[in-house]
mmCIF file of C-alpha atoms and ligand atoms in Angstrom:
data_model
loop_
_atom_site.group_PDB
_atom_site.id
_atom_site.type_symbol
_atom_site.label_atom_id
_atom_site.label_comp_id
_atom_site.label_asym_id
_atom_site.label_seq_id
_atom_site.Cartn_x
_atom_site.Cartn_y
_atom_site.Cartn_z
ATOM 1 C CA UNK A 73 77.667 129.298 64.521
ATOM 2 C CA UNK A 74 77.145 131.468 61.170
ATOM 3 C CA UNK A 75 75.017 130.227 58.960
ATOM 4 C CA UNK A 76 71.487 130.437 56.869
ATOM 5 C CA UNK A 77 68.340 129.078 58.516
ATOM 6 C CA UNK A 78 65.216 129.029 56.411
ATOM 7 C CA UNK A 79 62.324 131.075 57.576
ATOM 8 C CA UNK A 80 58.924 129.875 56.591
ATOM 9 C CA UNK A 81 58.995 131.284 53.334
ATOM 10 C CA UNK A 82 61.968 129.526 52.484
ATOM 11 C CA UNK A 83 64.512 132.381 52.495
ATOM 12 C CA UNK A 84 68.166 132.147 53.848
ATOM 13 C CA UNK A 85 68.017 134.446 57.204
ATOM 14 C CA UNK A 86 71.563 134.779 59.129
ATOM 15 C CA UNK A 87 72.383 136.007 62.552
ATOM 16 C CA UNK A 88 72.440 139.453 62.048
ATOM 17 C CA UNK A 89 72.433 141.637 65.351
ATOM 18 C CA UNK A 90 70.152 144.667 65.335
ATOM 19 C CA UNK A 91 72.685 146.968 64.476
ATOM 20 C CA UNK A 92 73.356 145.099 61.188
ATOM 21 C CA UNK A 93 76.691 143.281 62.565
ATOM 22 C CA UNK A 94 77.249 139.740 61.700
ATOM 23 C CA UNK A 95 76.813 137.973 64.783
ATOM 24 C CA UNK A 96 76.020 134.161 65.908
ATOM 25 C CA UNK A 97 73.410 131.363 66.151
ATOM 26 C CA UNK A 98 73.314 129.990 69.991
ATOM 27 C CA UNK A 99 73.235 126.784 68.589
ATOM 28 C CA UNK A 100 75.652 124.734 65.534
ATOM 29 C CA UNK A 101 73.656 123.683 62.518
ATOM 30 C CA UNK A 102 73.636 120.204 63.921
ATOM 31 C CA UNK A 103 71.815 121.424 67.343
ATOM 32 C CA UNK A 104 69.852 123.746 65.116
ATOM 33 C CA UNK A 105 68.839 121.206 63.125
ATOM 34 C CA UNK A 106 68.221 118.242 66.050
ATOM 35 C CA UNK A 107 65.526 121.216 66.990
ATOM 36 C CA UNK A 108 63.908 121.617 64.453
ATOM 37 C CA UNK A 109 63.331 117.782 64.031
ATOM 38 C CA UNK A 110 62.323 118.004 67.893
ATOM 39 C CA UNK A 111 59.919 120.571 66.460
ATOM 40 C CA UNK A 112 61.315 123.377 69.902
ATOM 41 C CA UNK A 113 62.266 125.812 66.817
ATOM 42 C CA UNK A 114 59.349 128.207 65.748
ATOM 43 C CA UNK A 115 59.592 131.565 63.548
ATOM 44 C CA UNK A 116 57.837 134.855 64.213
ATOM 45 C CA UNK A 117 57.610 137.734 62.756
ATOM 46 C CA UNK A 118 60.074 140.684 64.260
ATOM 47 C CA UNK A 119 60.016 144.599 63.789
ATOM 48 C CA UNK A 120 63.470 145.044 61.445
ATOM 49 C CA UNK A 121 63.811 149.248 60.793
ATOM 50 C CA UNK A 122 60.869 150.351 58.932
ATOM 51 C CA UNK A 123 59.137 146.354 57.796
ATOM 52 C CA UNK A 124 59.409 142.998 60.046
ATOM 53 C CA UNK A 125 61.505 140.178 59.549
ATOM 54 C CA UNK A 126 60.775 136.425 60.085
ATOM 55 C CA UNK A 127 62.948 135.456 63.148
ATOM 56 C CA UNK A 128 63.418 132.238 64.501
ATOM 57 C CA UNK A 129 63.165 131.272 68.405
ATOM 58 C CA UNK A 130 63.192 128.113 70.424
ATOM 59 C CA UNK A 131 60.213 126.626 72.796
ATOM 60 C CA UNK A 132 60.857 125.923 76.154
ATOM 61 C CA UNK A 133 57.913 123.938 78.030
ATOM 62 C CA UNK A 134 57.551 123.559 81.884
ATOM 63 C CA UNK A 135 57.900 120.409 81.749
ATOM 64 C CA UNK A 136 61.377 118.979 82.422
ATOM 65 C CA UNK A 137 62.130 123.200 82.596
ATOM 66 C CA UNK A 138 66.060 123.477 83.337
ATOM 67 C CA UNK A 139 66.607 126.386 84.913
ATOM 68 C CA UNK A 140 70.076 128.185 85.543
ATOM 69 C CA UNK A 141 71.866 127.419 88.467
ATOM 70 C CA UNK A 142 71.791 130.434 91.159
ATOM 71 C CA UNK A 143 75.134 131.827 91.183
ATOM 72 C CA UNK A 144 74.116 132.619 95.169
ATOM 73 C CA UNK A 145 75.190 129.235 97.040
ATOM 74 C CA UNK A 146 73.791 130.574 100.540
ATOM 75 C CA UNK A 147 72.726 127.375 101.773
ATOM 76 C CA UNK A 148 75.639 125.793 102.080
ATOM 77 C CA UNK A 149 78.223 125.148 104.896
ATOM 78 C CA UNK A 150 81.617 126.528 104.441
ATOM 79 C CA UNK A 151 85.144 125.078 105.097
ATOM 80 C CA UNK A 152 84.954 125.416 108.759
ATOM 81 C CA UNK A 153 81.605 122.727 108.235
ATOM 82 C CA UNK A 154 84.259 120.765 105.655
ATOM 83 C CA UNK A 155 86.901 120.440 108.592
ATOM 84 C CA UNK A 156 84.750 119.262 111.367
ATOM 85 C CA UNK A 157 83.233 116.713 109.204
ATOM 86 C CA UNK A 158 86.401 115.482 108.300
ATOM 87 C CA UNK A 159 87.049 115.274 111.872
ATOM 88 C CA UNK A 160 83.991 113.687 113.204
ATOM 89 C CA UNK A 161 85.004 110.755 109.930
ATOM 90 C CA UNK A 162 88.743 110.559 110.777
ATOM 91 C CA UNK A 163 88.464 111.701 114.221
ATOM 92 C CA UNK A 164 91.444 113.685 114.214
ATOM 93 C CA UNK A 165 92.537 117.284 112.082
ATOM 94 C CA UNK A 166 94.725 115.531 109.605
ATOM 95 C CA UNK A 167 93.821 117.830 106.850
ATOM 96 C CA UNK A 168 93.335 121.596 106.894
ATOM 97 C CA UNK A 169 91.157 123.181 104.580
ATOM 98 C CA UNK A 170 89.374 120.196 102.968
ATOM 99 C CA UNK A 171 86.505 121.440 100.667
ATOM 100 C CA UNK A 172 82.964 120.985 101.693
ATOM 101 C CA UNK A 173 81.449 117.633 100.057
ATOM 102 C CA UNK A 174 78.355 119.543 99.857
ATOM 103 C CA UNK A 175 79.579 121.852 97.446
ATOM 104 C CA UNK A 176 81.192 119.745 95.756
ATOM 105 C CA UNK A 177 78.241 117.578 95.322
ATOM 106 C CA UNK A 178 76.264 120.779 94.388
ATOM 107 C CA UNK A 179 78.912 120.981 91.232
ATOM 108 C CA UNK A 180 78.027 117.534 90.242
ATOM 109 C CA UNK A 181 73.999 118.042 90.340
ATOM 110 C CA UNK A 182 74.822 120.997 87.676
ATOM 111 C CA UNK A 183 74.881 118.350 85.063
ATOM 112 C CA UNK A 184 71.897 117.182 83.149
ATOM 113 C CA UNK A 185 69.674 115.287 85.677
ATOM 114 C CA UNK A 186 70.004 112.589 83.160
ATOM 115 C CA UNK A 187 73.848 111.967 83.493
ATOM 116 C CA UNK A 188 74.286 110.201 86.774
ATOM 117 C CA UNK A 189 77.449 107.932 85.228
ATOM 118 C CA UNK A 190 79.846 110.454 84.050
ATOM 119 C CA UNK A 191 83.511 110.625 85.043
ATOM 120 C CA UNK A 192 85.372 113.602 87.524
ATOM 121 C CA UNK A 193 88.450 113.869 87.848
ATOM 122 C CA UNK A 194 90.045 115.648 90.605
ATOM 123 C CA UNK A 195 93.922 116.639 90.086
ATOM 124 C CA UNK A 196 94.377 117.828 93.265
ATOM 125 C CA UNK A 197 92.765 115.438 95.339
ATOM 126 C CA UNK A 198 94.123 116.271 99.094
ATOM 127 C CA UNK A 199 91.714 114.607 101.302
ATOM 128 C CA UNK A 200 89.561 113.058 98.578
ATOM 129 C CA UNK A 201 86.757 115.197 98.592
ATOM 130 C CA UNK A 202 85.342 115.106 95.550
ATOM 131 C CA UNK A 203 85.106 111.363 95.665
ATOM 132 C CA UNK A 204 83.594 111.468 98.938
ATOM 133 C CA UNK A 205 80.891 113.467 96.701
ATOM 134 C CA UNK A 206 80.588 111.557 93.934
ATOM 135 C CA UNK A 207 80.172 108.326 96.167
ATOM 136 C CA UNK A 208 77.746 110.233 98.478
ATOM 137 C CA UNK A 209 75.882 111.741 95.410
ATOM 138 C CA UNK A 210 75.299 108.001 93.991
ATOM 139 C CA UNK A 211 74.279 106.548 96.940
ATOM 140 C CA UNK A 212 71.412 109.444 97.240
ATOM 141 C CA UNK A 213 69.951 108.741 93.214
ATOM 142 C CA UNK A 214 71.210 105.787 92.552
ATOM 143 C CA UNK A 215 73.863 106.633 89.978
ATOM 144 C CA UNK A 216 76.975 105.330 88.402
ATOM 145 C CA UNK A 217 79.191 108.425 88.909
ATOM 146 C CA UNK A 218 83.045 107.461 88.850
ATOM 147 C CA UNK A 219 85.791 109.410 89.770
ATOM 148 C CA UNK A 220 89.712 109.725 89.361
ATOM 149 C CA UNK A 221 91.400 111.328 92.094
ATOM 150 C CA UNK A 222 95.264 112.366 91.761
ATOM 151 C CA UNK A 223 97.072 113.068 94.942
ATOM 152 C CA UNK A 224 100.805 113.078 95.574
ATOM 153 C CA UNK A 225 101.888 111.196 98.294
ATOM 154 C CA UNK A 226 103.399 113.707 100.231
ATOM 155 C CA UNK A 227 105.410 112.795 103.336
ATOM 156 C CA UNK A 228 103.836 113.606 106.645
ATOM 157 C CA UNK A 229 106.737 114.657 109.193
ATOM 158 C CA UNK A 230 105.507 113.880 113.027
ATOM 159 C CA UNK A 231 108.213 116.430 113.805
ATOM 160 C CA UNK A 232 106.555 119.423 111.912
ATOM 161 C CA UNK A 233 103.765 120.157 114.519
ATOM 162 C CA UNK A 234 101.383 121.185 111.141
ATOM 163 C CA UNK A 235 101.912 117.703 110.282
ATOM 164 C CA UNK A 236 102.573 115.801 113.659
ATOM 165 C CA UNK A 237 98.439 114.874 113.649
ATOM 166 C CA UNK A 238 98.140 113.333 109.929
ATOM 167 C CA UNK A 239 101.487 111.609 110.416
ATOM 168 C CA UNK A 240 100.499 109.970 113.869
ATOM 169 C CA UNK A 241 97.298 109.240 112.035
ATOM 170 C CA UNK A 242 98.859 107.326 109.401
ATOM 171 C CA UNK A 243 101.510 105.514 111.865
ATOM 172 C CA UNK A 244 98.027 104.241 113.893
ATOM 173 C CA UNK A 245 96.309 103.259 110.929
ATOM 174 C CA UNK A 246 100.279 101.170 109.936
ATOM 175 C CA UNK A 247 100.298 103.047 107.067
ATOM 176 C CA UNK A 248 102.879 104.771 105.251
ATOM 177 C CA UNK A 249 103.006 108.594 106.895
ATOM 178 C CA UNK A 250 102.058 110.288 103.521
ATOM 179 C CA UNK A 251 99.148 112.508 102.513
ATOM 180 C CA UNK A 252 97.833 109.996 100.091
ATOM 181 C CA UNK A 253 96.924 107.341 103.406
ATOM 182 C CA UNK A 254 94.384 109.774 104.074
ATOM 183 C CA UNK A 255 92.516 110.247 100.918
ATOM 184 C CA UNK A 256 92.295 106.304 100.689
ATOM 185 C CA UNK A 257 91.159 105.846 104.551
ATOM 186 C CA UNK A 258 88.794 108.731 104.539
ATOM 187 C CA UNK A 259 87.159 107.167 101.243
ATOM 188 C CA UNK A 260 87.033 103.944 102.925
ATOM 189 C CA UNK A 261 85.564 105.068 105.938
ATOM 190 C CA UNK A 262 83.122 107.413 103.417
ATOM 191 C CA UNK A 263 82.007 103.886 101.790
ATOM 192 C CA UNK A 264 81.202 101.733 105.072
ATOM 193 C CA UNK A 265 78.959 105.006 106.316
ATOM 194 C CA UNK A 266 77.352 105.083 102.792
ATOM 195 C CA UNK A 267 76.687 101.555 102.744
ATOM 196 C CA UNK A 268 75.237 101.631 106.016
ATOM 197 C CA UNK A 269 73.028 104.482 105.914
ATOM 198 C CA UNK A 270 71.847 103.597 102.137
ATOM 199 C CA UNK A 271 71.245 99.727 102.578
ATOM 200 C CA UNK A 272 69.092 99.684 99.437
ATOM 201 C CA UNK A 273 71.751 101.153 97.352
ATOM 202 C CA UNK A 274 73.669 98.037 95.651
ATOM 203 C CA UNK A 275 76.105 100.412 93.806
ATOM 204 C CA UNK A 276 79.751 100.065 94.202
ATOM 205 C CA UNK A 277 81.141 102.219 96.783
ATOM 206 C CA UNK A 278 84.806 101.262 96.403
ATOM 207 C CA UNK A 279 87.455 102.654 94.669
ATOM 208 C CA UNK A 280 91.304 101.087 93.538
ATOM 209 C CA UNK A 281 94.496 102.637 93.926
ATOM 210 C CA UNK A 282 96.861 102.809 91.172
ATOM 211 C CA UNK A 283 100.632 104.574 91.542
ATOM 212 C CA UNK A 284 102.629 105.613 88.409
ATOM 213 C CA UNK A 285 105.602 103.290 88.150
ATOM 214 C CA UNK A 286 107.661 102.415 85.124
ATOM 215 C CA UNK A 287 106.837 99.419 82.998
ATOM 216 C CA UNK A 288 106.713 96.028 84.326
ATOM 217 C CA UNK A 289 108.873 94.737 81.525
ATOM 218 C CA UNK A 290 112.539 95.297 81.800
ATOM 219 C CA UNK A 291 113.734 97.051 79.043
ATOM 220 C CA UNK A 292 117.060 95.214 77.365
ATOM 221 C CA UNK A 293 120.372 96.857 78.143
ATOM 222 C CA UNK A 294 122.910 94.273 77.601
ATOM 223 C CA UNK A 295 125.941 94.648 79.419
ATOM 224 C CA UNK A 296 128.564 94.424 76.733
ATOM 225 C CA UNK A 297 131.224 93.361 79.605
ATOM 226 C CA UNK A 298 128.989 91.081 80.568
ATOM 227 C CA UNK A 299 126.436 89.901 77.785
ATOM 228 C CA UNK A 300 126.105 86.009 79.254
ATOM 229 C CA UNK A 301 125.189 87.221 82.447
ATOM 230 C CA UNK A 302 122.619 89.737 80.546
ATOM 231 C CA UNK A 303 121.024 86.926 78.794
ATOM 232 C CA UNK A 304 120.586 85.009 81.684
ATOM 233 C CA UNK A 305 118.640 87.771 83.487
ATOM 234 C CA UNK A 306 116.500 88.555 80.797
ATOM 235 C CA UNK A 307 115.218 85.621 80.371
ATOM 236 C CA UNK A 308 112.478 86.475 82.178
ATOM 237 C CA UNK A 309 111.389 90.031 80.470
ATOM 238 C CA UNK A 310 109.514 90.704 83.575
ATOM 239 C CA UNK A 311 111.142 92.723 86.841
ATOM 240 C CA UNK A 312 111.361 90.439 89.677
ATOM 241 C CA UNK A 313 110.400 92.904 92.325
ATOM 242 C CA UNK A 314 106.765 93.524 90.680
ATOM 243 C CA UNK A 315 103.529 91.640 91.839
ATOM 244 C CA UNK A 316 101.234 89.588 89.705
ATOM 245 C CA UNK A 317 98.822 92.964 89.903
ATOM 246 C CA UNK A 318 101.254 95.377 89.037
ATOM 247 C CA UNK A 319 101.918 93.385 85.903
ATOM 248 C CA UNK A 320 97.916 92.239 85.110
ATOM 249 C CA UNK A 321 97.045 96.603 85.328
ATOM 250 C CA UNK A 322 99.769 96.925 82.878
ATOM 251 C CA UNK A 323 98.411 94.656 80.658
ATOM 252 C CA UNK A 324 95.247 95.845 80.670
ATOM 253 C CA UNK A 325 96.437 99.672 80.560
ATOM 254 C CA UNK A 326 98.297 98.543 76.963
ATOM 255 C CA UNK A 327 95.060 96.742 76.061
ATOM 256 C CA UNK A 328 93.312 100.114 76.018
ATOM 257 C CA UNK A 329 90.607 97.778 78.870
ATOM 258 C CA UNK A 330 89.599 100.513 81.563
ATOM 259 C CA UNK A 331 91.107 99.623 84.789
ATOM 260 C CA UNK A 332 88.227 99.341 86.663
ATOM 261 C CA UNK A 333 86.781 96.294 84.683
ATOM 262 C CA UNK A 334 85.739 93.184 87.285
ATOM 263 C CA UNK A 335 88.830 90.893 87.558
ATOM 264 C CA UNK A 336 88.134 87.319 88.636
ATOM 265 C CA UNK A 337 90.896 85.126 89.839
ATOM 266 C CA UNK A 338 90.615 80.683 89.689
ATOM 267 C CA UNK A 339 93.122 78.260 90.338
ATOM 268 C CA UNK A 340 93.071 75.950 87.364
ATOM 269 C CA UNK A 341 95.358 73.112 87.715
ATOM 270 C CA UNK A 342 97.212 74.722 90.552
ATOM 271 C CA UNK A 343 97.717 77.806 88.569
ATOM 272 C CA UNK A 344 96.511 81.338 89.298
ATOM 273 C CA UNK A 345 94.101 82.648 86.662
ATOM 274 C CA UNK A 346 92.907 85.970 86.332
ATOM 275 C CA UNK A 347 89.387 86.139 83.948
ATOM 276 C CA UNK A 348 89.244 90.653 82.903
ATOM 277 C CA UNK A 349 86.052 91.642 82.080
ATOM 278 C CA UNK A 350 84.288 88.690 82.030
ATOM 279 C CA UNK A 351 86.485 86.447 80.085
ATOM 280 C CA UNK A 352 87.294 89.332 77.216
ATOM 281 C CA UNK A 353 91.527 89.192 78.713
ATOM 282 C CA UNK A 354 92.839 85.645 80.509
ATOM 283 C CA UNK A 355 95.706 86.334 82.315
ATOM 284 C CA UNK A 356 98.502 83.710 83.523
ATOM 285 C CA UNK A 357 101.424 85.070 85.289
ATOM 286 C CA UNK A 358 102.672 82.005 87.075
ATOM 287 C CA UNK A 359 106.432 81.866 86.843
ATOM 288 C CA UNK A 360 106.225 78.070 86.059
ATOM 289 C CA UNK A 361 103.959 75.674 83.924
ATOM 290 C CA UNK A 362 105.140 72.220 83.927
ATOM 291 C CA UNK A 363 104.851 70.481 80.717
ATOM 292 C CA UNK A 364 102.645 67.740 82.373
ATOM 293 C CA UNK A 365 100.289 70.383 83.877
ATOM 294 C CA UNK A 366 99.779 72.044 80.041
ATOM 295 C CA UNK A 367 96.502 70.305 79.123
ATOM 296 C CA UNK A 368 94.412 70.394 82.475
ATOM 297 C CA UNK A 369 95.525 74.471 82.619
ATOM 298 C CA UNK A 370 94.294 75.033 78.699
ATOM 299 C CA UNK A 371 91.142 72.722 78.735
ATOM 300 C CA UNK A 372 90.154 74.511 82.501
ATOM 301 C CA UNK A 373 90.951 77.721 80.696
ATOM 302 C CA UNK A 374 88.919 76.521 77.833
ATOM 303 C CA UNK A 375 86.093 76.119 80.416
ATOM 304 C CA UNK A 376 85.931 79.049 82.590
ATOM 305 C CA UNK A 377 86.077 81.201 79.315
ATOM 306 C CA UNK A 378 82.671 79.072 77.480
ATOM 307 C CA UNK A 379 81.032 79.187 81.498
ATOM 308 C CA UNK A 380 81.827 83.516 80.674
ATOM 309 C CA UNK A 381 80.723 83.572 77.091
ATOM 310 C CA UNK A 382 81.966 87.060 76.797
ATOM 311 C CA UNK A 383 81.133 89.192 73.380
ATOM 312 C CA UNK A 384 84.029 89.577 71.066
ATOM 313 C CA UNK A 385 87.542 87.859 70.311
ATOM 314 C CA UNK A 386 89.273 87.170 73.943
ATOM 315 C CA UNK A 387 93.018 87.080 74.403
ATOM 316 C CA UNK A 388 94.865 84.966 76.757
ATOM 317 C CA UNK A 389 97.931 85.651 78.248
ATOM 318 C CA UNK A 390 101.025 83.736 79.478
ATOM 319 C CA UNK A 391 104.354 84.759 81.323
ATOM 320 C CA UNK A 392 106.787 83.507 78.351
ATOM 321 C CA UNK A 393 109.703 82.008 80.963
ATOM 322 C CA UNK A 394 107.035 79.895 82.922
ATOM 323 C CA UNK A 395 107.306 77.110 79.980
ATOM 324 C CA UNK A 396 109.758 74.448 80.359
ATOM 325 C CA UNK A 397 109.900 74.631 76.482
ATOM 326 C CA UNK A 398 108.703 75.615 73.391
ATOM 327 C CA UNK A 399 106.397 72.277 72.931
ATOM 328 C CA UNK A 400 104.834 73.033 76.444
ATOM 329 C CA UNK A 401 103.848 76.371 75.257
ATOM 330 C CA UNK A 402 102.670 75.486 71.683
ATOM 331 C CA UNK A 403 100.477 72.729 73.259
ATOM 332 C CA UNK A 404 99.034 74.539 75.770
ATOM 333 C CA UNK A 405 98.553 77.581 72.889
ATOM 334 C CA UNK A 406 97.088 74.837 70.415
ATOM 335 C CA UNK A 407 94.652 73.217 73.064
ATOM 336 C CA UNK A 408 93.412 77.154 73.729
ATOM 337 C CA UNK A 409 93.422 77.419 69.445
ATOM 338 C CA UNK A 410 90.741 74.473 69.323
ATOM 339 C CA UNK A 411 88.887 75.276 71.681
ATOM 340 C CA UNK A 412 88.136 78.933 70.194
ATOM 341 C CA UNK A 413 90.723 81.266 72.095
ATOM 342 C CA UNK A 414 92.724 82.698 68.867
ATOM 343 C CA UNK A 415 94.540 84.997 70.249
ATOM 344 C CA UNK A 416 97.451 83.566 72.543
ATOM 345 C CA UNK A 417 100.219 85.730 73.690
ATOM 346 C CA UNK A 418 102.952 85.305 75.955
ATOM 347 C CA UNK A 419 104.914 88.633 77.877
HETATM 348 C C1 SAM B 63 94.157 122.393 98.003
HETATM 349 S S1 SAM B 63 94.525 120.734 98.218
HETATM 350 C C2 SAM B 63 93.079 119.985 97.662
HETATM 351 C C3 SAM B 63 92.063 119.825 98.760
HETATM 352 C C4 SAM B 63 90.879 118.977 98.349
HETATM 353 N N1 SAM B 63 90.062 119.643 97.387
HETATM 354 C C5 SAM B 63 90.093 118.584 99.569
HETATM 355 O O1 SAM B 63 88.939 118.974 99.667
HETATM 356 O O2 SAM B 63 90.614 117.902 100.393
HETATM 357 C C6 SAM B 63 95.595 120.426 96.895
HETATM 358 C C7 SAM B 63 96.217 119.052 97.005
HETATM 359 O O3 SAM B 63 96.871 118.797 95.789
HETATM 360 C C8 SAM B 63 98.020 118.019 96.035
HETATM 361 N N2 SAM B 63 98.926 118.234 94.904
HETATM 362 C C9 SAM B 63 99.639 119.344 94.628
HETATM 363 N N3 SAM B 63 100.336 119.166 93.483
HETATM 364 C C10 SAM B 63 100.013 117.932 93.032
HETATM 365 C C11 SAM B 63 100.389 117.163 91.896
HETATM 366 N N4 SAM B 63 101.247 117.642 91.002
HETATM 367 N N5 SAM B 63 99.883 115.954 91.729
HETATM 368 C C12 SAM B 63 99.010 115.465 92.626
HETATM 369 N N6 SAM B 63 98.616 116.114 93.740
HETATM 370 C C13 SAM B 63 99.104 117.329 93.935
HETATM 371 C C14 SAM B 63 98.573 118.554 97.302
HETATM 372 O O4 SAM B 63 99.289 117.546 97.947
HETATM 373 C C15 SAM B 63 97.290 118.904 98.050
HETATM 374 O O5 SAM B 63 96.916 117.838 98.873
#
């Protein structure tokens, strides 16, 4: 933030504080310089000591005028508002303390009025307030707002009398009695009033649920004692006891794809297809593909990916154990070849 800005004589002039200290531009040369080609910088001549100084300053025009947020929030509710709302939604206390949505919301107007499709994320999530704000917040100016909430799923004991309310909560809803059932109902519940109330609004108002897990893939550990029996398991790199979901978010977490992309699913040839982000990933995680059912699969592939026409190289995916044999798969992954789809891979 040190540097020499050229007065309208053409002479270096640095931020030097009255006093004569070295001190600091409020903007980097690159801002500097973005307003002075946005024509907001203008010099003036400044008493310096005994002469004047060129100085420079920046315009500020009514129109579009920022100004600072008040530090004095007044006008909104408190907690005790926060925790009857969340009553009135879930219609029982299930969670003390929840932060008022207002505020909240109030937080996420700070921003430029321009950025209405920026990301929050929330650590700390409890009862999913601030996505109850974000959600709210789009519905009211039509943004694109996302958010990523983080909540543990603590266990709710019906035993501990603190708890005995979220717990039976969670039991009536047939949910799991943890802290996270809450955050997802309340944000359902948040959605359907949204969607009600705002009829006009035709932004998305859901929200997916992801829980850290290790890989889908099992990782090779022969058993020395028992390296047949090894091979035979791993045949199949993929854990038995995960669903085709948990294995598709994987994918597209190691794809670098964000997981919130659109995911289509088709049954081609009696086969499950998944189509991510309009055709860009093709995913196949049937645990069989008969040789005979090869072409139909790759040519309805084929089809569903030219009917998407998405921009950029698209990969297609496979389950490797689901081919009878090699030849099925190299058929299927030469059909896929000529009709365009390169990139062929099998997990
Ligand atoms: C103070 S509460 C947040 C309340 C929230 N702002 C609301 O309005 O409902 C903090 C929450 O963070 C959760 N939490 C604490 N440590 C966590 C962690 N390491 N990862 C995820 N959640 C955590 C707790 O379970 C608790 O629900």
């Amino acid at each position: 933030m040190f540097y020499a800005a050229k007065d309208p004589d053409g002479n270096d002039v640095f931020p030097i504080g009255p006093g004569g200290y070295e001190s600091r531009w409020r903007f980097d040369r690159k801002g500097y310089e973005r307003l002075v080609a946005e024509g907001y910088i203008f010099w003036k001549k400044r008493p310096r000591g005994d002469s004047e100084e060129w100085w420079p300053y920046v315009k500020t025009y009514l129109e579009g005028q920022t100004k600072r947020p008040s530090p004095l929030w007044d006008d909104l509710a408190g907690s005790k508002k926060a925790s009857i709302d969340l009553r009135d939604l879930l219609g029982d206390s299930v969670f003390s303390n929840p932060k008022p949505a207002d505020l909240i919301e109030r937080i996420l107007q700070i921003l430029p009025e321009s950025q209405k499709d920026f990301l929050v994320v929330d650590f700390f999530g409890g009862s999913g307030t601030t996505a109850h704000s974000v959600m709210a917040l789009n519905a009211k100016d039509n943004g694109s707002r996302r958010f990523v909430v983080v909540q543990l799923p603590e266990l709710l004991n019906p035993e501990n009398k603190d708890q005995k309310f979220a717990a039976d909560f969670c039991s009536k809803l047939g949910k799991p009695r943890n802290l996270a059932e809450i955050t997802k109902e309340r944000l359902r519940r948040v959605g359907k009033k949204l969607r009600e109330a705002n009829p006009m609004f035709a932004g998305d108002l859901g929200f997916r649920v992801f829980k850290l897990a290790s890989s889908n893939i099992q990782a090779w550990s022969p058993d020395r004692n028992n390296l047949a029996e090894t091979l035979e398991a791993s045949v199949d790199h993929l854990k038995t006891d995960r669903t085709e979901s948990d294995i598709l978010f994987e994918l597209l977490l190691k794809l670098g794809l964000d997981l919130t992309v659109p995911i289509e699913k088709k049954s081609i040839a009696g086969q499950d297809v998944h189509s991510i982000g309009a055709g860009t990933l093709i995913v196949c995680l049937s645990k069989i593909i008969a040789a005979k059912e090869v072409e139909a699969l790759a040519l309805g592939i084929a089809e569903w990916h030219k009917a998407q026409a998405p921009s950029g190289e698209s990969t297609v995916v496979f389950r490797d154990s689901a081919f009878a044999d090699d030849v099925a798969k190299t058929n299927l992954t030469a059909i896929l070849q000529q009709h365009g789809l390169e990139n062929v891979r099998s997990l």
